[in-house]
XYZ file of C-alpha atoms in Angstrom:
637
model
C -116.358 45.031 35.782
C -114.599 42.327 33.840
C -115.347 38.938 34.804
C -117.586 36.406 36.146
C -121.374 36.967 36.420
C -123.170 33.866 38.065
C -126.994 33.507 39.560
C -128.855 30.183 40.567
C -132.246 29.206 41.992
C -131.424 26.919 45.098
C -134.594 25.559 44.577
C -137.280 26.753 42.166
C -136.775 28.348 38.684
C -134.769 31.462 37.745
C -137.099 34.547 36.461
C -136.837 34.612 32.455
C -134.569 37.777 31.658
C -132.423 39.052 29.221
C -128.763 38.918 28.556
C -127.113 40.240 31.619
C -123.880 40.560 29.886
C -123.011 44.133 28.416
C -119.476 45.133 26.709
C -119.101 48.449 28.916
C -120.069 51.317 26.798
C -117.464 53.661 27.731
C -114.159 53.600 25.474
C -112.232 54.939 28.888
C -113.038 51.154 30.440
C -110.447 49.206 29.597
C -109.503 47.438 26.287
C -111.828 46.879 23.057
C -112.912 44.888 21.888
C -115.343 43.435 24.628
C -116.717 39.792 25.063
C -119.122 38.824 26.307
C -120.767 34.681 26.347
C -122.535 32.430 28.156
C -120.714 29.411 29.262
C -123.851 27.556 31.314
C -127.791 27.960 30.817
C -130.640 25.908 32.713
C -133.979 27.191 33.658
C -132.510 27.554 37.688
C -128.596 28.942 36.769
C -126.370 30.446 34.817
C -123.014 31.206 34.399
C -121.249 34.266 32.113
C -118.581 36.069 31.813
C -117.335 39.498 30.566
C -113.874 39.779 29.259
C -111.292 41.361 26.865
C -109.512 39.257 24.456
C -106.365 38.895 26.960
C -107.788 38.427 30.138
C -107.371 34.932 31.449
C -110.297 32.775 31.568
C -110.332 28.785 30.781
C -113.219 26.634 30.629
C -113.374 22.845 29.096
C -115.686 19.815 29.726
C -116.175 16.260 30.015
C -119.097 13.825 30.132
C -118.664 14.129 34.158
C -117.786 18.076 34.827
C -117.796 21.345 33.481
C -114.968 23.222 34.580
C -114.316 27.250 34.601
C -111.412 29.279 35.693
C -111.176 32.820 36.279
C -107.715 33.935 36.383
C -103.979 31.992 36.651
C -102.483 29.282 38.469
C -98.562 30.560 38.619
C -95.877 27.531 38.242
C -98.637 24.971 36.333
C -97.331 24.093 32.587
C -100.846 24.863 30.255
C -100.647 21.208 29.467
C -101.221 20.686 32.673
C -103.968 22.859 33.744
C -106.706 20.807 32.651
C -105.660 17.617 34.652
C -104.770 19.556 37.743
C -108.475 20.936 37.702
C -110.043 17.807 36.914
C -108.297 16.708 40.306
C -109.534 19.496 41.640
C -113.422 18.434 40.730
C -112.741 14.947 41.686
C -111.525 16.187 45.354
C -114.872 18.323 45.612
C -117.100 15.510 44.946
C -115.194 12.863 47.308
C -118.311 12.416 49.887
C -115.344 11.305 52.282
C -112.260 13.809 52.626
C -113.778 16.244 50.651
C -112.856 19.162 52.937
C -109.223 17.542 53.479
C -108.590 16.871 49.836
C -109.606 20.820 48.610
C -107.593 22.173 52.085
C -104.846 20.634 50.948
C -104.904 21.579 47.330
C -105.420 25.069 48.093
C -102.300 25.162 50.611
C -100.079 23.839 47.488
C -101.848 26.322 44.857
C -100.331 29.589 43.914
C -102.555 31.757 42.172
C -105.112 35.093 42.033
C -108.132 32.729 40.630
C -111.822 32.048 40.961
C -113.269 28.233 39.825
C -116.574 26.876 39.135
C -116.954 23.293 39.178
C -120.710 21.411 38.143
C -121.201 18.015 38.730
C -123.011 17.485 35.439
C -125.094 14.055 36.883
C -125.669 15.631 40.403
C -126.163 19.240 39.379
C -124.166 20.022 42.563
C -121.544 23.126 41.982
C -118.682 23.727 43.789
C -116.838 27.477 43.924
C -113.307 27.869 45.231
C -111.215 31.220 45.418
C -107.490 31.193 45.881
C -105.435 32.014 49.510
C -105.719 35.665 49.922
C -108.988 36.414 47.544
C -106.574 38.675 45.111
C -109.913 38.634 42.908
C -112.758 40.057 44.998
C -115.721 37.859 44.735
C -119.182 39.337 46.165
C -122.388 37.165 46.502
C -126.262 37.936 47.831
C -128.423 35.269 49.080
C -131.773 34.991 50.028
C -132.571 31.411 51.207
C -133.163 30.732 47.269
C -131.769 32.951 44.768
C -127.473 32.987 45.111
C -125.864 35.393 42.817
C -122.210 35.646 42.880
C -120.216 38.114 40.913
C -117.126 39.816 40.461
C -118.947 42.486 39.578
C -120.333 44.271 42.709
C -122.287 46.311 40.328
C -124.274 43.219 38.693
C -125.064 42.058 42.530
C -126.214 44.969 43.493
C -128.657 45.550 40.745
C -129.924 41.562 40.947
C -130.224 42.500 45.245
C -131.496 46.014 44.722
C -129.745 46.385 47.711
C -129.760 49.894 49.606
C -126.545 51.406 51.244
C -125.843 50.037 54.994
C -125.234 52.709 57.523
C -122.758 50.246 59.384
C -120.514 49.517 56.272
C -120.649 53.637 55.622
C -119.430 54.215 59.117
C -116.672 51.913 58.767
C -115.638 53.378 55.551
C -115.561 56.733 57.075
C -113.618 55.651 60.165
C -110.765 53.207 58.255
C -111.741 53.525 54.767
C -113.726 50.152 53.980
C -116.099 47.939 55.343
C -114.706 45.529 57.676
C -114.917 42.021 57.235
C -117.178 40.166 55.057
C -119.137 43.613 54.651
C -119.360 45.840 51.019
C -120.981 48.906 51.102
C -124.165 47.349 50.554
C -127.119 45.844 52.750
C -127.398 42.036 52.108
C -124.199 41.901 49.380
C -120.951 40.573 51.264
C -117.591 39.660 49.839
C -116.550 36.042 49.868
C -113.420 35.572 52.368
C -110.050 34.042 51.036
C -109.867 30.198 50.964
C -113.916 29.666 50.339
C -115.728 27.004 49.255
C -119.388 27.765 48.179
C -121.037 24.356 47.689
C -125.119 24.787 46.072
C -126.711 21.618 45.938
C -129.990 21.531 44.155
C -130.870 18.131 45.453
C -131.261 19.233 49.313
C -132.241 23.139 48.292
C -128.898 23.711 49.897
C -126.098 26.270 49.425
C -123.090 26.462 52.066
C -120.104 28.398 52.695
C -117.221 27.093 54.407
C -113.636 28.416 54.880
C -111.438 25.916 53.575
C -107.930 27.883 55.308
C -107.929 31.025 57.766
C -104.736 32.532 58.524
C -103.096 32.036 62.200
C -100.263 34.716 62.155
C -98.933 32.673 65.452
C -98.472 29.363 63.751
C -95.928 31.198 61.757
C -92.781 30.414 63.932
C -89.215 32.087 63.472
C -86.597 30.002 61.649
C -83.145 29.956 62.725
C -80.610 31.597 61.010
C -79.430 35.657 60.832
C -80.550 38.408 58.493
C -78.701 37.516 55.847
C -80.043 33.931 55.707
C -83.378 35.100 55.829
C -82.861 37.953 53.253
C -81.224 34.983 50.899
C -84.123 32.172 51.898
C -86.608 34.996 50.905
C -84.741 35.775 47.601
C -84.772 32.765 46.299
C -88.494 31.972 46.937
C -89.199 35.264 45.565
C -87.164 34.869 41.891
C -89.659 31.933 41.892
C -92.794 33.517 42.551
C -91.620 36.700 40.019
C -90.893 33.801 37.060
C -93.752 32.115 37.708
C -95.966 35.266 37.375
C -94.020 36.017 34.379
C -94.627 32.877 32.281
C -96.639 32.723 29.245
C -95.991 36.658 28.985
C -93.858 38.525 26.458
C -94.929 41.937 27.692
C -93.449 42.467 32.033
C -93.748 46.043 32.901
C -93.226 46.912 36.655
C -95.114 50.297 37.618
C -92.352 51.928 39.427
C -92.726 53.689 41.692
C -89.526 55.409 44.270
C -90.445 53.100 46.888
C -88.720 49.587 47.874
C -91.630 47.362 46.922
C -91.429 47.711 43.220
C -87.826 48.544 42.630
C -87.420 44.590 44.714
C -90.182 43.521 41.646
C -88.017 44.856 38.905
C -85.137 43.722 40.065
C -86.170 40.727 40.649
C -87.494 40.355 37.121
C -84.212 41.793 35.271
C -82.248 39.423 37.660
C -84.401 36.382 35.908
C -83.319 37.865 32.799
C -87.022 38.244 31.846
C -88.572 40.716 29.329
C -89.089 43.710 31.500
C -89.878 47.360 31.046
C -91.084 50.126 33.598
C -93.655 52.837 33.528
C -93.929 55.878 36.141
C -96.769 58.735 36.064
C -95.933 62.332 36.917
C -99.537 63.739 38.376
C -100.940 67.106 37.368
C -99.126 69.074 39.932
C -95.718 67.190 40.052
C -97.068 66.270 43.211
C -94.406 63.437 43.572
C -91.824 64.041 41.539
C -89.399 62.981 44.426
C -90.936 59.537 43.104
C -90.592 60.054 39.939
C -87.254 61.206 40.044
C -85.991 58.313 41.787
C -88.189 55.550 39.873
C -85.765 57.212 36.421
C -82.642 56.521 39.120
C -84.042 52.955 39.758
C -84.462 51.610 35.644
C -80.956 53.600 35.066
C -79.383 51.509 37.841
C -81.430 48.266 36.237
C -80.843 48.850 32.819
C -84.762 49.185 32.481
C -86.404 50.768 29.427
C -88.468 53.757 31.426
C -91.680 55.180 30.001
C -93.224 57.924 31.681
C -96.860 59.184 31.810
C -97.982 63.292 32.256
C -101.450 62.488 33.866
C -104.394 65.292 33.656
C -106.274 66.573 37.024
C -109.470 64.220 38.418
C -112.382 64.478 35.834
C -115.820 63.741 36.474
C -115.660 61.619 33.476
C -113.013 59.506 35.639
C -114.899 59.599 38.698
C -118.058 58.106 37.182
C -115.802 55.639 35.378
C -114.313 54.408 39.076
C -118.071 54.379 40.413
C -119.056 52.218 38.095
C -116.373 49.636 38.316
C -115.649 49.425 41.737
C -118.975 50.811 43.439
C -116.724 52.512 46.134
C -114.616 49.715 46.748
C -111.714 52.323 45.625
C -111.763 55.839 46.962
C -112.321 58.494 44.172
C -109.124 59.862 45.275
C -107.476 56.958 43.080
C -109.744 58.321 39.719
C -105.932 59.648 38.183
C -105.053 56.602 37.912
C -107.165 55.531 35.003
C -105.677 57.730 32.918
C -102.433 55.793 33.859
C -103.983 52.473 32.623
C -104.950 53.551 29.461
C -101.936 54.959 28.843
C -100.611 51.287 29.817
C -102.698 49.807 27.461
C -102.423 51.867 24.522
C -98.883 51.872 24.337
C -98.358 47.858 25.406
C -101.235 46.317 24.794
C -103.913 44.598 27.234
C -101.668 41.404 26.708
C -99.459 42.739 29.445
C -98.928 41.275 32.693
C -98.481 44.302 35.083
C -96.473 43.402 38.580
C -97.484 45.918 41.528
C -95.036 45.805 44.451
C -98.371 45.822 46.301
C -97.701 43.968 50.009
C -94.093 43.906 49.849
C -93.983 46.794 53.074
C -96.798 44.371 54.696
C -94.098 41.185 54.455
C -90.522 42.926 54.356
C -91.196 45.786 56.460
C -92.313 45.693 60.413
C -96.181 44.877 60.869
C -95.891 44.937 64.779
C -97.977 47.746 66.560
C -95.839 50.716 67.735
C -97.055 50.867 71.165
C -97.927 48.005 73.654
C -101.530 46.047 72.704
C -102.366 44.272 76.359
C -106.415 44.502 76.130
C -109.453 44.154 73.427
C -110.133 47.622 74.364
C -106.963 48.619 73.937
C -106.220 47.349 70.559
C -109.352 49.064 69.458
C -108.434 52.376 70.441
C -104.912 52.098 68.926
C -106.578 50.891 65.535
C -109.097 53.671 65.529
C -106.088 56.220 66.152
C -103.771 54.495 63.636
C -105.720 53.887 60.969
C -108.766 56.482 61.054
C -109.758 59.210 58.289
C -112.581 60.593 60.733
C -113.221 60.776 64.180
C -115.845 57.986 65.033
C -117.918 60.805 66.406
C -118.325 62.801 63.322
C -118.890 59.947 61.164
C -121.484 58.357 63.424
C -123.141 62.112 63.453
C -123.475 61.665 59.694
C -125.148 58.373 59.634
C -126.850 57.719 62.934
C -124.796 54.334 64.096
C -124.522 54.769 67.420
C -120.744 54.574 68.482
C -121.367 51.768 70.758
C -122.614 49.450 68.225
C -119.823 50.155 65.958
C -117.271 49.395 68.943
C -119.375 46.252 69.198
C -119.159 45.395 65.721
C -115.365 45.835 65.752
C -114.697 43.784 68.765
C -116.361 40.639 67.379
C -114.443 41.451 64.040
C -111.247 41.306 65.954
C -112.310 38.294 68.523
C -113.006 36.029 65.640
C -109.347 36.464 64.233
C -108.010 33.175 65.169
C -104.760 34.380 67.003
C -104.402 34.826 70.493
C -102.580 37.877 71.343
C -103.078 41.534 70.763
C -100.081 42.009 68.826
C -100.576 39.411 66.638
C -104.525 40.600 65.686
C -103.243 43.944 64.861
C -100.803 42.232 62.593
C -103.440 40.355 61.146
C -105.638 43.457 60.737
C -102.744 44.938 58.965
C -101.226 42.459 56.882
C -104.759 40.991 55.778
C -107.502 42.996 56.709
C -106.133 46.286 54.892
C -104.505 44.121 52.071
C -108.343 42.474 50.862
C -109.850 45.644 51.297
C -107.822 48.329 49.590
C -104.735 46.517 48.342
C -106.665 43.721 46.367
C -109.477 46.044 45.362
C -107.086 48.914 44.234
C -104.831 46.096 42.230
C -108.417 44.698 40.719
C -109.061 47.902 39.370
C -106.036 47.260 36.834
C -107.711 43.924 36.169
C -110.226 45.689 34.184
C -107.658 47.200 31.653
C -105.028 44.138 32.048
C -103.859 41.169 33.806
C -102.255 42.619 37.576
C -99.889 40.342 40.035
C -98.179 41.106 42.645
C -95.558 37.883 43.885
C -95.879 39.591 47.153
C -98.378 37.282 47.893
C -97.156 34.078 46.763
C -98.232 32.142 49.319
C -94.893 30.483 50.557
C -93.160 33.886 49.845
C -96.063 35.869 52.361
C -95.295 32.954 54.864
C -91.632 32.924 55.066
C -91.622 36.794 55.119
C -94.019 37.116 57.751
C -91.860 34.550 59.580
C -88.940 36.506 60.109
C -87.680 37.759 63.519
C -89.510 41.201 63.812
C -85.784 42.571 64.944
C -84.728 41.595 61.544
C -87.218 43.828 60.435
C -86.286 47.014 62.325
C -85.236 50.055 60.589
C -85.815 47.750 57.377
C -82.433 45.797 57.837
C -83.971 42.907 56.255
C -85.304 44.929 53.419
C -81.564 46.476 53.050
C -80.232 43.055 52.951
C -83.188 41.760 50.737
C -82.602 44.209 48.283
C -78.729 44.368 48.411
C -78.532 40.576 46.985
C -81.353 41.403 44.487
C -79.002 43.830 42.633
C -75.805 45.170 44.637
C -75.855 48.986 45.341
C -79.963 48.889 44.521
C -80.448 49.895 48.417
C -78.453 52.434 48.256
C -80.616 54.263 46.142
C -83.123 56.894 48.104
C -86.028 55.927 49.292
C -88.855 58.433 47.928
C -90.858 59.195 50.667
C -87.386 60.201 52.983
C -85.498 61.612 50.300
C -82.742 59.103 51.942
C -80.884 55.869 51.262
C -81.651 52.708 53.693
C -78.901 52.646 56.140
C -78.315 56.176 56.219
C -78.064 58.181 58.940
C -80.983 60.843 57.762
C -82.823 57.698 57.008
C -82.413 55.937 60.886
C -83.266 59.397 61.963
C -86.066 59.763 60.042
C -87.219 55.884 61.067
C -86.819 56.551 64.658
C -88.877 60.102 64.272
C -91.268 58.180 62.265
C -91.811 55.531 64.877
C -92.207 57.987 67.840
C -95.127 59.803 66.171
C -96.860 56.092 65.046
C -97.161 55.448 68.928
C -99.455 58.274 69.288
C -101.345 58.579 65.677
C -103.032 61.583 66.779
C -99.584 63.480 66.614
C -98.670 62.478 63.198
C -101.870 63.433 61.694
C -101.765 66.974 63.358
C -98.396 67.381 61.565
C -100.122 66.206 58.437
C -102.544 68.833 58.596
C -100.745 71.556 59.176
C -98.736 70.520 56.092
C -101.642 69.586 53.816
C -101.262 72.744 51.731
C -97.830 71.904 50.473
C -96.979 71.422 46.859
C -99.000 68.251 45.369
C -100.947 67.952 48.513
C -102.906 71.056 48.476
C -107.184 70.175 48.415
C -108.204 69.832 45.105
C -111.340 72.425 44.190
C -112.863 69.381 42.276
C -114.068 67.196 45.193
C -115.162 70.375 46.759
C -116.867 72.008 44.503
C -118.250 68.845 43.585
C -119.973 68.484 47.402
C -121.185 71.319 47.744
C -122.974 70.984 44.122
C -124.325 67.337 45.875
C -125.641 69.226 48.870
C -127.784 71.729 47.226
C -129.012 69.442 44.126
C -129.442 66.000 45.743
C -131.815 65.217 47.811
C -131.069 61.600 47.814
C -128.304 62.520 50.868
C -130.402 62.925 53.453
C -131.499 58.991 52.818
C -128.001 58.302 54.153
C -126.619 61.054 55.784
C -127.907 63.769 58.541
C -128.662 66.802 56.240
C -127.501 69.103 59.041
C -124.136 67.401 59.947
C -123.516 67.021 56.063
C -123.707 70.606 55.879
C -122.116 71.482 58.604
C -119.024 69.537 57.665
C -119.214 70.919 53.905
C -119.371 74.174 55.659
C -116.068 73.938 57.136
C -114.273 71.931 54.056
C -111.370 73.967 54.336
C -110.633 72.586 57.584
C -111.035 68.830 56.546
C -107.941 66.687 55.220
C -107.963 65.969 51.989
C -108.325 62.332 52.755
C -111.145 63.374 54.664
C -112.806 65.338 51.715
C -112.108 62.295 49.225
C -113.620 59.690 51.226
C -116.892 61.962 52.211
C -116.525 62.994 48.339
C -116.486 59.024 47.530
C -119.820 58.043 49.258
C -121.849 61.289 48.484
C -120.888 60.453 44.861
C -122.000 57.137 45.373
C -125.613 57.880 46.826
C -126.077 60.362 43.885
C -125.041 57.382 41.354
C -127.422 55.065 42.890
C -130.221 57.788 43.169
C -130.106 58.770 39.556
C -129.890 54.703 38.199
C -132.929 54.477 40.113
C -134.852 57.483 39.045
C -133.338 57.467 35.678
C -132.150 61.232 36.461
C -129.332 63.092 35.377
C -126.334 63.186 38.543
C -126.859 67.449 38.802
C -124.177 67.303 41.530
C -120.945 66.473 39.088
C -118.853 69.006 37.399
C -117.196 68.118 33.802
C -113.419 67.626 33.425
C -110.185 67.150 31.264
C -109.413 64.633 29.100
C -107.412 60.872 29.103
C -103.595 61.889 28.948
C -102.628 65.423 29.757
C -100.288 67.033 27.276
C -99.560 70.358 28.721
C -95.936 71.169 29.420
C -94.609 69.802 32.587
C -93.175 72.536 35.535
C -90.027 73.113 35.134
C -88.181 71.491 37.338
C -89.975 68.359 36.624
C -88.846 68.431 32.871
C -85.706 69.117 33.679
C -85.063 66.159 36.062
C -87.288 64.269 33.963
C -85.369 64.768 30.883
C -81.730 64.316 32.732
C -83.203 60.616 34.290
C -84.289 59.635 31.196
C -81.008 60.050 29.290
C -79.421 57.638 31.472
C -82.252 55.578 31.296
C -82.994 55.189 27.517
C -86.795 54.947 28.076
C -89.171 56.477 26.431
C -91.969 59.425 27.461
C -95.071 58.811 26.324
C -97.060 62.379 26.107
């Protein structure tokens, strides 16, 4: 994975070893060419990165600091980047307000970044990440060796760290590893707003959370809808400019959803270089969304280029391993085909914008049924967000259910609000966003830079502000979108196949809303549905397992052999969200297993190639071809 690679003795010497910096051998990950240097070398620590000629690092020096920057600070002329971090090193040295000084620099900083500071006469080293830890950041330590990475991949192999059965019960109940947790004994990830302080004087290394988030300190403003909606506007034209800057190449992946058509709005409404791209999968699975994205950039003016993506490879999946270590569910391996489409038609100098957390902060993050109790909280997230049933999944790797209950209660105790309601927005809006949104968007990272302004900071706050009424049925959305670009929100929204304010859509909301107070229903409905076009299983994950069942062994070091096969036994009967996530970990144990033996993975199946170029269905071309007329893009095949 592209980035930072850092490892330190606390106290001692490091063990003499090679480079640990590789360019990544496979052409499918990301751009060429690859660099890779070494930007700090003692005998106790060092400090590398990996990178492609675009991808943002900075790092200077003066006779007091060496200073290194993963990543951007949005709104900060580059002529003043270098002072502004210098402050920043001068605030984590002050033996006084030190804690004060970085709090309060972090509250005024918007940006997805990771520094390193070193104190040249003190050797002490100071590591900050930004407000919402849009770069993952995962670290091991072992009372003297600290390795931090953004490459879960590198700290796994410097931990030799096995898979923990917790984290793989969590990730088979919500999809992730709660909190602090990878997949991963002994490897966590480092929570937003960190400082990491090592001090080699006192054998010392700390963490400390410099900011948590307090959803209830967030108090309504006054004003109506339309206020807010114009309040919000303005702070987001900011955050979409500043995000912008310095880039010649804007292209919004657009989708038929609100969150990116608000992006590319937003952007054409700046009167900033933008383009957008849109991928049709294998099976025209959503072209209802791709459709409407060619209705979006005709009503923008947007030059539309469109992608024909091939079915999941095993080429892709092993690609996805690799990088993200299961962080991202194989389900998502498609997508790479989408990023090096990106790439080789734009360039990795492209700055990407994802409308990633726009339903989180626009749309209503309130629990659908009444939260009065711990317990009851729990139960509602288990229902809500679940792929399977805490029994199976504890059948498959021997947690007992009581101790994952435990686990989940002290997750959701140390959230600093007070009420139920406002921990299950907190588990929404930044629980789920760290640990699939920022992980999913990091992917892109590894192929070009990826933003969001979602989540500049005094954009998330204001949003999150609003009067939840404002928020029902998406009125504030409507309104949001409606000054953006007049008549935008009248366009369908995908998923509904209906225009905001319509009455199909308020129907559709208040049916939707019913069946999200009991979760159970809505996935029942699912199920019975699961076979319809674009949402049928896939034979590849399937066939796949029950390759991995017969051929490796290495399972049964994770999972019960005879509740494995007993689920594979009954795949059919699984969803396919279900069948993707078991698909993602089994896939995962076999990787490991065959690193360490040095074996060939007997369990995958080979697949199809980058960028499909078989005809599209029918119907597909044909709306296709009539959308992009009107739009004046271009289809890239």
């Amino acid at each position: 994975m592209v980035g930072t690679r850092f490892i330190c003795a606390v106290h001692g010497k490091l063990q003499p070893q090679a480079d640990p910096v590789k360019a990544p051998p496979d052409p499918m990950i990301g751009p060429q060419p690859w660099e890779a240097r070494t930007i700090w070398l003692q005998d106790w620590c060092r400090l590398d990165y990996l990178k492609y000629e675009a991808y943002p690092i900075t790092c200077f020096e003066n006779q007091e600091f060496l200073v290194y920057l993963e990543g951007r600070l949005y709104g900060l002329e580059e002529s003043r980047l270098e002072s502004e971090l210098l402050h920043l090193a001068h605030c984590a040295l002050s033996p006084e307000n030190r804690i004060t000084s970085l709090t309060n620099w972090l509250r005024a900083a918007d940006g997805d970044f990771l520094i390193f500071i070193l104190h040249k006469k003190t050797d002490i080293i100071s590591v900050v990440n930004d407000l919402f830890a849009r770069l993952p950041v995962y670290y091991s330590w072992d009372d003297r060796i600290l390795v931090i990475s953004r490459d879960l991949q590198y700290v796994r192999q410097k931990k030799t760290a096995r898979l923990d059965p917790m984290s793989l019960t969590q990730y088979l109940v919500f999809g992730f590893p709660l909190g602090q947790k990878t997949l991963f004994e002994g490897i966590y990830t480092l929570p937003p707003a960190s400082l990491i302080t090592i001090d080699r004087q006192h054998c010392r290394a700390d963490i400390h959370r410099l900011l948590r988030h307090n959803l209830e300190e967030l108090l309504p403003p006054p004003g109506n809808v339309h206020d807010h909606a114009g309040h919000l506007v303005d702070l987001f034209r900011v955050a979409c400019a500043n995000r912008a800057a310095g880039s010649g190449k804007n292209i919004v992946s657009l989708s038929g959803g609100l969150d990116s058509r608000a992006v590319a709005a937003c952007l054409k409404r700046e009167n900033l270089p933008v383009a957008a791209a849109t991928f049709l999968d294998h099976r025209a699975g959503n072209i209802a969304d791709f459709q409407t994205a060619g209705e979006i950039a005709a009503h923008l003016h947007l030059p539309w280029h469109t992608f024909y993506l091939a079915p999941p490879c095993d080429r892709a999946s092993q690609t996805l391993l690799r990088l993200k270590q299961g962080a991202n569910n194989l389900e998502m391996n498609f997508i790479l085909n989408f990023l090096d489409g990106l790439v080789r038609t734009f360039g990795s100098g492209l700055t990407c914008f994802t409308g990633d957390g726009g339903g989180d902060t626009l749309g209503e993050s309130r629990p659908y049924r009444r939260l009065s109790t711990p317990a009851s909280l729990m139960h509602y997230l288990m229902e809500r967000y679940r792929i399977f049933p805490l029994r199976l999944a504890t059948s498959l790797t021997g947690v007992a259910p009581q101790d994952f209950v435990m686990v989940l209660a002290d997750l959701l105790a140390s959230y600093p609000e007070r009420t139920m309601t406002r921990k299950y927005q907190h588990f929404f809006c930044l629980e789920v966003a760290t640990k699939q949104y920022h992980e999913g968007e990091d992917r892109n990272r590894q192929y070009f830079w990826s933003v969001s302004p979602f989540y500049a900071p005094r954009f998330f706050e204001a949003a999150l502000s609003c009067p939840d009424d404002q928020k029902f049925g998406l009125r504030l959305y409507r309104q949001f979108l409606g000054i953006l670009s007049p008549g935008l929100e009248n366009l369908p929204y995908a998923d509904w196949g209906a225009p905001l304010g319509s009455w199909k859509f308020a129907l559709l909301y208040a049916a939707k809303n019913l069946s999200r107070k009991q979760p159970q229903l809505t996935r029942s409905i699912k199920h019975l549905f699961r076979s319809s076009p674009g949402r049928a299983p896939h034979p590849y994950p399937v066939q796949v397992l029950t390759k991995q069942l017969s051929a490796c062994p290495s399972l049964a070091a994770y999972f019960s052999v005879d509740a494995l096969k007993n689920l594979v036994g009954r795949i059919d009967t699984l969803t396919i969200g279900q069948q993707w996530t078991l698909f993602t970990l089994t896939s995962l144990m076999e990787e490991l297993s065959a690193q360490e033996n040095g074996a060939p993975r007997p369990g995958l199946v080979s697949g199809a190639s980058a960028l499909s170029t078989s005809p599209l269905p029918h119907p597909a071309k044909r709306s296709e071809e009539k959308i992009q007329r009107r739009s004046q893009g271009s289809a890239i095949r």
